Amino acid sequence: MGESWIKKDGPEGDIVLGTRIRLARNFAEIPFPAVANREQARQVLQQAKQFPSSLRQLTNVKFYELAEVEELERQILMEKHLISPEHTQNTNGKGVIISEHEDISIMVNEEDHLRIQVLFPGLQLKKAWELANQVDDLIEANVKYAFDPDIGYLTACPSNVGTGMRGSVMLHLPALARINQLGNVLRSVSHFGLVVRGLYGEGSESFGNIYQISNQISLGHSELDMLDHLAKVAEQVINSERQARQYLLQEQNRTASEDQVYRAYGILTNARLITTKEALKLLSTILLGIDLALIPDLERCSVKELMVEIREAHLQKIMGQSLPPEERDRLRASLIRERLKR
Amino acid sequence: MLCEKCQKQAASVHVTKIINGQKTEMHLCQNCAQSLGEFDLNIDLPNFFASFFDHSHFGGQIAQPKACPACKLTLEDFRQLNQFGCSECYHTFRKEIEPLLRRLHGSSSHEGKIPAHAYASLSIERQIKMLREKLQQVISIENYEEAARIRDQIRALERQAQG
């Protein structure tokens, strides 16, 4: 699996870590995964195995049956947002298709038969939609989707019916958090029919001031209208964060801002034990320090990458061993010290 | 701003509902929001679905037990599962879920993508409909050159639809 969106920066990359488009699709003649029997789940998997050849003209993708993927690797896929937390469990009958650049993933037999996902760095909703749309068309050339002319694509949960689309932008909002305006800004986002979530989707906690904003409704508007709305609201949030960042750079605040960044740097480069939560909080401050040019000689993308590498499965993989919890904090601290050396 | 309900604590939960285009707003404190269940509306879809069918949408009577002919799912199962069993369920329970869709999405009609292969003709119909609307617009601003062009496009699509 090659270069991932996590390692690159995109448009508005100082604030928008990534963009995701997800399309929920189901096969017409087969019950949805929660109700399907073993045989029917197999049928879905068999069909999905053909997708790499359907998609060949577009990109190289690989099919994996999750029951045959080791648990650690499944966790890593989850930490990279290529599969959902639910998709790492009860792997029977589940699959995933991943493109070589990890910008496309298709979960098979998750809540719906297919969850087509496109992940891009930065704010690129329209481009991500265009790619998801192409993938969808190529798949649809060979399968019959569950679709109703009046209510659109039929999904297991009525909250996804219609376009079956959810667009999300992942935002890093440390300055708004610092000046205690995050709550206000995120509340106003929810007034506009959008949902704010933590890093790993529904019900997940937000770490390191990273939030996902997504459309809530999927029916009644075209995909592009929904994404346009999402982009407009996201841009407002980006503007607020930019203003907050400028505020932190003002004469009277500058020393305090530098102090915060260097304290974070001090802890990260000296700690001997560190939890994921504390590390993400401090790395978020370092990232802000880089964006505000308060701290020299650190590379933005490598800090962004570090925010993924310090999570449990990645850490275990880097260390090449399964680690008891107390060991993890020690090795996490030592990995961070190593990576942040200037 | 004080909570609308208790008028004691600061309102920290702001609920906006759009139902059939009717917008209502509420400003509540955390406690009142929780006791009214408004807080759960956003974070706990399962409860929301279950309670939805408790309301008197069936004229105060319990709906006739009806099962999907394809997967045998009943409305009771839907309440437990918070999901439908198969695409046929959407036909079986169409009447029951229409209000649910409107409540969830503010609409019950699809305006988005149409499968390019299986529904090619529907996609042409949709395009013709959109072009007709555009035609009215350009005629209203007396852009006859553009109108002629759109009319040609519509004719071409109509020929395509006939086959």
Short mmCIF file of C-alpha atoms in Angstrom, two decimals:
data_model
loop_
_atom_site.label_atom_id
_atom_site.label_comp_id
_atom_site.label_asym_id
_atom_site.label_seq_id
_atom_site.Cartn_x
_atom_site.Cartn_y
_atom_site.Cartn_z
CA MET A 1 0.00 0.00 0.00
CA GLY A 2 1.58 3.20 -1.19
CA GLU A 3 1.64 6.89 -0.46
CA SER A 4 -1.34 7.95 1.59
CA TRP A 5 -3.30 11.19 1.68
CA ILE A 6 -2.10 11.63 5.27
CA LYS A 7 1.43 12.30 4.07
CA LYS A 8 0.51 15.08 1.68
CA ASP A 9 -0.88 18.57 1.98
CA GLY A 10 -3.74 19.83 -0.18
CA PRO A 11 -5.59 23.12 -0.73
CA GLU A 12 -6.12 25.01 2.58
CA GLY A 13 -3.83 22.32 3.97
CA ASP A 14 -2.82 24.40 6.98
CA ILE A 15 -6.33 23.90 8.36
CA VAL A 16 -8.03 21.20 6.30
CA LEU A 17 -6.28 17.88 6.85
CA GLY A 18 -8.47 15.96 4.47
CA THR A 19 -11.67 15.58 2.48
CA ARG A 20 -13.78 12.46 2.26
CA ILE A 21 -16.70 11.47 0.06
CA ARG A 22 -18.62 8.33 0.93
CA LEU A 23 -21.29 6.73 -1.26
CA ALA A 24 -23.55 4.03 0.21
CA ARG A 25 -24.67 1.50 -2.42
CA ASN A 26 -26.51 -1.83 -2.31
CA PHE A 27 -27.16 -4.62 -4.77
CA ALA A 28 -30.79 -4.83 -5.86
CA GLU A 29 -31.53 -8.51 -5.32
CA ILE A 30 -29.66 -9.22 -2.08
CA PRO A 31 -30.83 -8.34 1.47
CA PHE A 32 -28.79 -5.69 3.27
CA PRO A 33 -25.79 -7.01 5.30
CA ALA A 34 -27.53 -6.98 8.71
CA VAL A 35 -30.19 -9.38 7.38
CA ALA A 36 -28.30 -11.29 4.68
CA ASN A 37 -27.39 -14.90 5.38
CA ARG A 38 -23.92 -16.34 4.93
CA GLU A 39 -24.56 -17.40 1.37
CA GLN A 40 -25.85 -13.96 0.40
CA ALA A 41 -22.90 -12.22 2.07
CA ARG A 42 -20.62 -14.49 0.03
CA GLN A 43 -22.43 -13.49 -3.14
CA VAL A 44 -21.70 -9.84 -2.39
CA LEU A 45 -18.03 -10.61 -1.75
CA GLN A 46 -17.81 -12.60 -4.97
CA GLN A 47 -19.18 -9.67 -6.96
CA ALA A 48 -16.81 -7.27 -5.22
CA LYS A 49 -13.85 -9.44 -6.22
CA GLN A 50 -14.58 -8.41 -9.81
CA PHE A 51 -14.26 -4.70 -9.05
CA PRO A 52 -10.50 -4.49 -9.54
CA SER A 53 -11.05 -5.44 -13.18
CA SER A 54 -14.03 -3.06 -13.54
CA LEU A 55 -11.87 -0.25 -12.16
CA ARG A 56 -8.69 -1.12 -14.03
CA GLN A 57 -9.09 1.70 -16.57
CA LEU A 58 -9.20 4.16 -13.68
CA THR A 59 -6.68 2.90 -11.14
CA ASN A 60 -5.07 -0.13 -9.54
CA VAL A 61 -7.07 -1.48 -6.64
CA LYS A 62 -6.75 -4.63 -4.56
CA PHE A 63 -9.42 -6.72 -2.89
CA TYR A 64 -8.91 -8.02 0.66
CA GLU A 65 -11.17 -10.39 2.52
CA LEU A 66 -11.04 -9.06 6.07
CA ALA A 67 -11.16 -12.48 7.69
CA GLU A 68 -7.79 -13.10 6.05
CA VAL A 69 -6.25 -9.82 7.18
CA GLU A 70 -4.46 -9.88 10.55
CA GLU A 71 -6.03 -7.96 13.38
CA LEU A 72 -3.12 -5.52 13.63
CA GLU A 73 -3.37 -4.71 9.91
CA ARG A 74 -7.12 -4.17 10.27
CA GLN A 75 -6.47 -1.70 13.08
CA ILE A 76 -3.95 0.10 10.89
CA LEU A 77 -6.52 0.40 8.08
CA MET A 78 -8.89 1.89 10.64
CA GLU A 79 -6.31 4.36 11.94
CA LYS A 80 -5.77 5.47 8.34
CA HIS A 81 -9.54 5.96 7.92
CA LEU A 82 -9.65 3.36 5.16
CA ILE A 83 -12.18 1.26 7.08
CA SER A 84 -14.57 2.12 9.89
CA PRO A 85 -14.09 0.93 13.49
CA GLU A 86 -17.13 -1.37 13.02
CA HIS A 87 -15.54 -2.93 9.96
CA THR A 88 -12.55 -4.18 11.99
CA GLN A 89 -14.82 -6.44 14.07
CA ASN A 90 -16.81 -9.59 13.21
CA THR A 91 -14.88 -9.90 10.00
CA ASN A 92 -16.98 -12.77 8.62
CA GLY A 93 -18.14 -11.98 5.11
CA LYS A 94 -16.53 -8.54 5.13
CA GLY A 95 -14.10 -7.17 2.61
CA VAL A 96 -12.33 -4.04 1.52
CA ILE A 97 -10.92 -2.77 -1.75
CA ILE A 98 -8.06 -0.28 -1.55
CA SER A 99 -6.35 1.68 -4.31
CA GLU A 100 -2.57 1.82 -4.55
CA HIS A 101 -2.42 5.46 -3.41
CA GLU A 102 -4.99 4.79 -0.69
CA ASP A 103 -7.24 7.51 -2.08
CA ILE A 104 -10.06 5.04 -2.80
CA SER A 105 -11.43 2.42 -0.44
CA ILE A 106 -14.57 0.36 -0.82
CA MET A 107 -15.90 -1.37 2.28
CA VAL A 108 -17.85 -4.48 1.40
CA ASN A 109 -20.68 -5.72 3.65
CA GLU A 110 -20.40 -2.93 6.17
CA GLU A 111 -23.80 -1.40 7.03
CA ASP A 112 -24.50 -1.38 3.29
CA HIS A 113 -23.18 -3.79 0.65
CA LEU A 114 -20.79 -1.13 -0.61
CA ARG A 115 -19.38 1.98 0.98
CA ILE A 116 -17.32 3.71 -1.69
CA GLN A 117 -14.92 6.19 -0.13
CA VAL A 118 -12.56 8.72 -1.64
CA LEU A 119 -9.99 10.41 0.60
CA PHE A 120 -8.03 13.46 -0.55
CA PRO A 121 -5.67 15.77 1.31
CA GLY A 122 -6.88 19.33 1.94
CA LEU A 123 -10.20 20.79 0.89
CA GLN A 124 -11.15 19.12 -2.41
CA LEU A 125 -14.82 18.20 -2.16
CA LYS A 126 -15.61 18.57 -5.84
CA LYS A 127 -12.58 16.62 -7.03
CA ALA A 128 -13.22 13.87 -4.50
CA TRP A 129 -16.86 13.67 -5.61
CA GLU A 130 -15.82 13.41 -9.26
CA LEU A 131 -13.56 10.47 -8.51
CA ALA A 132 -16.18 8.75 -6.32
CA ASN A 133 -18.72 9.30 -9.09
CA GLN A 134 -16.41 7.69 -11.66
CA VAL A 135 -15.75 4.69 -9.41
CA ASP A 136 -19.50 4.36 -8.86
CA ASP A 137 -20.25 4.46 -12.61
CA LEU A 138 -17.64 1.82 -13.41
CA ILE A 139 -19.02 -0.51 -10.75
CA GLU A 140 -22.60 0.12 -11.82
CA ALA A 141 -21.77 -0.91 -15.38
CA ASN A 142 -21.67 -4.51 -14.15
CA VAL A 143 -24.06 -4.71 -11.21
CA LYS A 144 -27.66 -3.77 -10.52
CA TYR A 145 -27.98 -1.28 -7.69
CA ALA A 146 -30.95 -0.96 -5.33
CA PHE A 147 -32.43 2.29 -6.62
CA ASP A 148 -35.84 3.90 -6.63
CA PRO A 149 -36.60 6.78 -9.04
CA ASP A 150 -38.50 8.66 -6.30
CA ILE A 151 -36.27 8.22 -3.28
CA GLY A 152 -32.92 7.40 -4.88
CA TYR A 153 -30.31 4.91 -3.76
CA LEU A 154 -31.76 2.57 -1.15
CA THR A 155 -29.66 2.08 1.96
CA ALA A 156 -29.97 -0.03 5.10
CA CYS A 157 -30.57 3.04 7.22
CA PRO A 158 -33.13 5.59 5.95
CA SER A 159 -30.82 8.36 7.10
CA ASN A 160 -28.57 7.64 4.09
CA VAL A 161 -31.24 7.15 1.45
CA GLY A 162 -31.30 9.36 -1.67
CA THR A 163 -27.80 10.19 -2.82
CA GLY A 164 -26.27 7.81 -0.27
CA MET A 165 -23.59 10.45 -0.04
CA ARG A 166 -21.80 11.88 2.92
CA GLY A 167 -19.13 14.49 2.33
CA SER A 168 -16.76 15.29 5.19
CA VAL A 169 -13.96 17.70 5.78
CA MET A 170 -11.44 17.10 8.52
CA LEU A 171 -10.40 20.34 10.15
CA HIS A 172 -7.57 21.19 12.53
CA LEU A 173 -8.82 24.04 14.71
CA PRO A 174 -6.23 24.67 17.44
CA ALA A 175 -6.41 28.49 17.48
CA LEU A 176 -10.19 28.56 17.93
CA ALA A 177 -9.76 26.09 20.76
CA ARG A 178 -7.02 28.23 22.30
CA ILE A 179 -9.21 31.36 22.41
CA ASN A 180 -12.25 29.37 23.62
CA GLN A 181 -14.33 30.00 20.52
CA LEU A 182 -14.50 26.44 19.25
CA GLY A 183 -17.84 25.69 20.91
CA ASN A 184 -19.48 28.74 19.38
CA VAL A 185 -18.18 28.06 15.91
CA LEU A 186 -19.09 24.38 15.92
CA ARG A 187 -22.56 25.13 17.27
CA SER A 188 -23.23 27.52 14.44
CA VAL A 189 -22.13 24.80 12.01
CA SER A 190 -24.85 22.53 13.38
CA HIS A 191 -27.40 25.28 12.71
CA PHE A 192 -26.72 24.82 9.02
CA GLY A 193 -27.79 21.19 8.82
CA LEU A 194 -24.26 19.84 9.15
CA VAL A 195 -22.87 17.43 11.72
CA VAL A 196 -19.68 17.78 13.71
CA ARG A 197 -17.90 14.63 14.77
CA GLY A 198 -14.62 13.55 16.32
CA LEU A 199 -11.77 12.10 14.34
CA TYR A 200 -13.06 8.57 13.75
CA GLY A 201 -16.68 9.30 12.96
CA GLU A 202 -19.85 8.69 14.85
CA GLY A 203 -19.53 8.82 18.62
CA SER A 204 -15.77 9.11 18.54
CA GLU A 205 -13.88 11.52 20.73
CA SER A 206 -12.08 14.48 19.29
CA PHE A 207 -8.34 14.42 19.86
CA GLY A 208 -5.83 17.05 18.96
CA ASN A 209 -8.45 19.66 17.98
CA ILE A 210 -9.38 17.71 14.89
CA TYR A 211 -13.03 17.73 13.85
CA GLN A 212 -15.02 16.36 10.96
CA ILE A 213 -17.86 18.35 9.47
CA SER A 214 -20.31 16.45 7.26
CA ASN A 215 -23.68 16.82 5.60
CA GLN A 216 -26.50 15.27 7.60
CA ILE A 217 -29.17 14.98 4.97
CA SER A 218 -28.73 12.85 1.86
CA LEU A 219 -32.10 13.27 0.16
CA GLY A 220 -33.78 16.17 -1.65
CA HIS A 221 -30.75 17.92 -3.15
CA SER A 222 -28.19 17.02 -5.77
CA GLU A 223 -24.77 15.84 -4.65
CA LEU A 224 -23.09 19.01 -5.88
CA ASP A 225 -25.61 21.25 -4.11
CA MET A 226 -24.97 19.41 -0.84
CA LEU A 227 -21.22 19.64 -1.26
CA ASP A 228 -21.41 23.29 -2.22
CA HIS A 229 -23.26 23.97 1.00
CA LEU A 230 -20.70 21.98 2.99
CA ALA A 231 -17.81 23.79 1.30
CA LYS A 232 -19.33 27.19 2.06
CA VAL A 233 -19.77 26.40 5.74
CA ALA A 234 -16.30 24.82 5.91
CA GLU A 235 -14.85 28.00 4.42
CA GLN A 236 -16.51 30.07 7.13
CA VAL A 237 -14.95 27.84 9.78
CA ILE A 238 -11.58 28.09 8.03
CA ASN A 239 -11.88 31.89 8.05
CA SER A 240 -12.68 31.92 11.76
CA GLU A 241 -9.66 29.72 12.46
CA ARG A 242 -7.48 32.04 10.32
CA GLN A 243 -8.70 35.06 12.29
CA ALA A 244 -8.01 33.28 15.55
CA ARG A 245 -4.50 32.45 14.31
CA GLN A 246 -3.86 36.08 13.41
CA TYR A 247 -5.04 37.06 16.86
CA LEU A 248 -2.52 34.67 18.42
CA LEU A 249 0.24 36.38 16.43
CA GLN A 250 -0.64 39.90 17.57
CA GLU A 251 2.07 41.75 19.47
CA GLN A 252 0.45 41.31 22.88
CA ASN A 253 -0.21 37.57 22.37
CA ARG A 254 2.85 36.51 20.48
CA THR A 255 5.05 35.61 23.44
CA ALA A 256 2.28 33.60 25.07
CA SER A 257 1.71 31.73 21.79
CA GLU A 258 5.41 31.00 21.41
CA ASP A 259 5.50 29.87 25.00
CA GLN A 260 2.69 27.37 24.39
CA VAL A 261 4.40 25.96 21.31
CA TYR A 262 7.82 25.64 22.93
CA ARG A 263 6.35 24.10 26.07
CA ALA A 264 4.66 21.50 23.90
CA TYR A 265 7.95 20.96 22.09
CA GLY A 266 9.75 20.71 25.41
CA ILE A 267 7.45 18.00 26.70
CA LEU A 268 7.38 16.04 23.45
CA THR A 269 11.16 16.03 23.10
CA ASN A 270 11.78 15.07 26.72
CA ALA A 271 8.90 12.91 27.94
CA ARG A 272 9.65 9.29 28.75
CA LEU A 273 6.00 8.18 28.95
CA ILE A 274 3.17 9.67 26.92
CA THR A 275 -0.42 8.65 26.15
CA THR A 276 -1.99 9.02 22.69
CA LYS A 277 -4.29 11.68 24.02
CA GLU A 278 -1.57 13.86 25.50
CA ALA A 279 0.66 13.39 22.48
CA LEU A 280 -2.09 14.41 20.05
CA LYS A 281 -2.88 17.48 22.10
CA LEU A 282 0.76 18.60 22.11
CA LEU A 283 1.37 17.68 18.46
CA SER A 284 -1.65 19.81 17.58
CA THR A 285 0.09 22.74 19.29
CA ILE A 286 3.34 22.00 17.42
CA LEU A 287 1.44 21.89 14.12
CA LEU A 288 -0.03 25.29 14.93
CA GLY A 289 3.47 26.54 15.78
CA ILE A 290 4.70 25.40 12.35
CA ASP A 291 1.75 27.02 10.56
CA LEU A 292 2.39 30.31 12.39
CA ALA A 293 6.13 30.08 11.73
CA LEU A 294 6.75 30.24 15.47
CA ILE A 295 8.97 27.18 15.45
CA PRO A 296 11.57 26.64 12.71
CA ASP A 297 13.06 23.50 11.18
CA LEU A 298 10.14 21.16 11.68
CA GLU A 299 8.36 19.70 8.71
CA ARG A 300 4.59 20.04 8.66
CA CYS A 301 3.83 16.75 6.88
CA SER A 302 6.06 14.71 9.15
CA VAL A 303 4.26 16.05 12.24
CA LYS A 304 0.93 15.31 10.55
CA GLU A 305 2.16 11.79 9.82
CA LEU A 306 3.37 11.42 13.40
CA MET A 307 -0.20 12.12 14.56
CA VAL A 308 -1.18 8.85 12.88
CA GLU A 309 1.98 6.87 13.68
CA ILE A 310 1.62 7.25 17.45
CA ARG A 311 -1.73 5.44 17.47
CA GLU A 312 -1.73 1.98 18.87
CA ALA A 313 -1.67 -0.25 15.80
CA HIS A 314 0.81 1.90 13.91
CA LEU A 315 3.09 1.99 16.93
CA GLN A 316 3.01 -1.77 17.28
CA LYS A 317 3.77 -2.19 13.62
CA ILE A 318 6.70 0.26 13.70
CA MET A 319 8.10 -1.54 16.75
CA GLY A 320 7.46 -4.89 15.13
CA GLN A 321 5.93 -6.39 18.24
CA SER A 322 2.74 -6.54 20.20
CA LEU A 323 3.02 -4.25 23.20
CA PRO A 324 1.47 -4.26 26.66
CA PRO A 325 -0.21 -0.90 27.45
CA GLU A 326 2.53 0.39 29.77
CA GLU A 327 5.16 -0.31 27.14
CA ARG A 328 3.19 1.59 24.52
CA ASP A 329 3.47 4.89 26.35
CA ARG A 330 7.22 4.43 26.69
CA LEU A 331 7.77 3.53 23.04
CA ARG A 332 5.43 6.30 21.88
CA ALA A 333 7.50 8.80 23.83
CA SER A 334 10.72 7.50 22.37
CA LEU A 335 9.34 7.50 18.79
CA ILE A 336 8.24 11.12 19.18
CA ARG A 337 11.63 12.18 20.61
CA GLU A 338 13.33 10.52 17.66
CA ARG A 339 11.06 12.13 15.04
CA LEU A 340 11.10 15.64 16.47
CA LYS A 341 14.89 15.91 16.64
CA ARG A 342 15.89 19.04 14.76
CA MET B 1 -29.65 33.91 26.63
CA LEU B 2 -31.71 32.04 29.22
CA CYS B 3 -33.21 28.61 28.67
CA GLU B 4 -36.70 28.90 27.16
CA LYS B 5 -38.08 26.23 29.42
CA CYS B 6 -36.72 26.74 32.93
CA GLN B 7 -35.70 30.41 32.45
CA LYS B 8 -32.98 29.79 35.00
CA GLN B 9 -29.89 28.47 33.33
CA ALA B 10 -28.04 29.77 30.29
CA ALA B 11 -29.20 28.25 27.03
CA SER B 12 -26.37 26.16 25.65
CA VAL B 13 -28.28 23.85 23.32
CA HIS B 14 -29.82 25.39 20.22
CA VAL B 15 -32.17 23.19 18.29
CA THR B 16 -33.31 24.04 14.79
CA LYS B 17 -35.86 21.79 13.14
CA ILE B 18 -37.03 22.06 9.59
CA ILE B 19 -40.11 19.98 8.95
CA ASN B 20 -41.73 20.38 5.55
CA GLY B 21 -40.05 23.74 5.19
CA GLN B 22 -41.39 24.97 8.57
CA LYS B 23 -38.50 26.15 10.70
CA THR B 24 -38.70 26.10 14.49
CA GLU B 25 -35.97 27.09 16.90
CA MET B 26 -35.45 26.28 20.56
CA HIS B 27 -32.85 27.52 22.98
CA LEU B 28 -32.44 25.28 26.00
CA CYS B 29 -30.06 24.57 28.83
CA GLN B 30 -28.34 21.20 28.89
CA ASN B 31 -30.70 19.76 31.53
CA CYS B 32 -33.94 20.78 29.84
CA ALA B 33 -32.63 19.66 26.47
CA GLN B 34 -31.86 16.27 27.88
CA SER B 35 -35.20 15.95 29.64
CA LEU B 36 -37.03 16.95 26.46
CA GLY B 37 -35.01 14.45 24.52
CA GLU B 38 -33.89 17.16 22.10
CA PHE B 39 -30.29 16.53 22.93
CA ASP B 40 -30.61 12.89 21.98
CA LEU B 41 -32.04 13.77 18.63
CA ASN B 42 -28.64 14.58 17.24
CA ILE B 43 -26.51 11.95 18.83
CA ASP B 44 -28.77 8.98 19.22
CA LEU B 45 -30.57 8.06 16.04
CA PRO B 46 -31.72 4.67 17.35
CA ASN B 47 -33.96 6.19 20.03
CA PHE B 48 -35.25 8.63 17.54
CA PHE B 49 -36.36 5.94 15.12
CA ALA B 50 -38.00 3.86 17.82
CA SER B 51 -39.94 6.80 19.19
CA PHE B 52 -40.96 7.95 15.76
CA PHE B 53 -43.42 5.13 15.31
CA ASP B 54 -44.76 5.60 18.82
CA HIS B 55 -46.40 8.82 17.76
CA SER B 56 -49.91 8.87 16.50
CA HIS B 57 -49.05 8.73 12.83
CA PHE B 58 -51.28 5.74 12.43
CA GLY B 59 -54.35 7.51 13.72
CA GLY B 60 -53.66 6.54 17.31
CA GLN B 61 -53.88 2.88 16.45
CA ILE B 62 -51.17 0.32 16.30
CA ALA B 63 -50.25 -0.38 12.70
CA GLN B 64 -51.37 -3.66 11.21
CA PRO B 65 -48.53 -6.11 11.50
CA LYS B 66 -47.13 -6.14 8.01
CA ALA B 67 -44.03 -7.94 6.83
CA CYS B 68 -41.79 -7.35 3.84
CA PRO B 69 -42.54 -10.15 1.35
CA ALA B 70 -38.87 -10.43 0.40
CA CYS B 71 -37.01 -10.46 3.73
CA LYS B 72 -39.93 -10.83 6.22
CA LEU B 73 -38.90 -7.73 8.18
CA THR B 74 -41.71 -6.04 10.13
CA LEU B 75 -41.94 -2.47 11.38
CA GLU B 76 -41.28 -3.85 14.85
CA ASP B 77 -38.02 -5.36 13.55
CA PHE B 78 -37.14 -2.03 11.98
CA ARG B 79 -37.56 -0.35 15.33
CA GLN B 80 -35.22 -2.88 16.94
CA LEU B 81 -32.65 -2.88 14.16
CA ASN B 82 -32.94 0.76 13.08
CA GLN B 83 -32.33 -0.52 9.59
CA PHE B 84 -34.33 -2.02 6.80
CA GLY B 85 -33.67 -5.56 5.65
CA CYS B 86 -33.68 -5.16 1.89
CA SER B 87 -34.59 -2.78 -0.91
CA GLU B 88 -38.10 -4.27 -1.09
CA CYS B 89 -38.78 -2.97 2.46
CA TYR B 90 -38.81 0.54 1.01
CA HIS B 91 -41.75 -0.44 -1.19
CA THR B 92 -43.54 -2.38 1.49
CA PHE B 93 -43.34 0.38 4.07
CA ARG B 94 -43.36 3.36 1.72
CA LYS B 95 -46.38 4.97 3.32
CA GLU B 96 -44.98 4.55 6.82
CA ILE B 97 -41.53 5.91 6.06
CA GLU B 98 -42.53 8.96 3.99
CA PRO B 99 -42.99 11.13 7.09
CA LEU B 100 -39.78 9.71 8.55
CA LEU B 101 -37.84 10.65 5.42
CA ARG B 102 -39.30 14.14 5.46
CA ARG B 103 -38.36 14.51 9.06
CA LEU B 104 -34.83 13.20 8.56
CA HIS B 105 -34.07 14.99 5.31
CA GLY B 106 -36.67 17.74 5.03
CA SER B 107 -37.74 16.10 1.77
CA SER B 108 -38.87 12.78 0.40
CA SER B 109 -37.86 13.09 -3.21
CA HIS B 110 -34.51 12.30 -4.77
CA GLU B 111 -32.81 15.06 -6.75
CA GLY B 112 -29.37 13.53 -7.11
CA LYS B 113 -27.53 11.06 -9.27
CA ILE B 114 -29.31 8.37 -11.26
CA PRO B 115 -27.51 5.09 -12.10
CA ALA B 116 -26.03 5.82 -15.52
CA HIS B 117 -26.52 2.35 -17.00
CA ALA B 118 -29.64 0.82 -15.47
CA TYR B 119 -31.67 4.03 -15.56
CA ALA B 120 -30.29 5.64 -18.71
CA SER B 121 -33.75 6.67 -19.96
CA LEU B 122 -34.71 8.15 -16.59
CA SER B 123 -31.52 10.12 -16.66
CA ILE B 124 -32.51 11.54 -20.08
CA GLU B 125 -35.96 12.47 -18.76
CA ARG B 126 -34.34 14.25 -15.86
CA GLN B 127 -32.02 16.13 -18.21
CA ILE B 128 -34.94 17.18 -20.41
CA LYS B 129 -36.80 18.41 -17.35
CA MET B 130 -33.82 20.48 -16.25
CA LEU B 131 -33.31 21.92 -19.74
CA ARG B 132 -37.00 22.90 -19.91
CA GLU B 133 -36.63 24.80 -16.66
CA LYS B 134 -33.53 26.50 -18.00
CA LEU B 135 -35.38 27.32 -21.23
CA GLN B 136 -38.07 29.17 -19.28
CA GLN B 137 -35.37 31.14 -17.49
CA VAL B 138 -33.55 32.28 -20.62
CA ILE B 139 -36.83 33.15 -22.37
CA SER B 140 -37.80 35.29 -19.38
CA ILE B 141 -34.62 37.30 -19.80
CA GLU B 142 -35.17 37.36 -23.61
CA ASN B 143 -31.98 35.52 -24.43
CA TYR B 144 -33.42 33.94 -27.58
CA GLU B 145 -30.10 32.79 -28.95
CA GLU B 146 -29.51 30.64 -25.86
CA ALA B 147 -33.16 29.51 -25.96
CA ALA B 148 -32.74 28.20 -29.49
CA ARG B 149 -29.66 26.31 -28.45
CA ILE B 150 -31.42 24.72 -25.47
CA ARG B 151 -34.42 23.82 -27.65
CA ASP B 152 -32.07 21.93 -29.98
CA GLN B 153 -30.57 20.08 -27.03
CA ILE B 154 -34.04 19.08 -25.82
CA ARG B 155 -35.01 17.80 -29.29
CA ALA B 156 -31.82 15.75 -29.50
CA LEU B 157 -32.49 14.19 -26.10
CA GLU B 158 -36.09 13.46 -27.02
CA ARG B 159 -34.95 11.64 -30.15
CA GLN B 160 -32.47 9.68 -28.02
CA ALA B 161 -35.23 8.76 -25.57
CA GLN B 162 -37.42 7.42 -28.35
CA GLY B 163 -34.64 5.25 -29.27
#
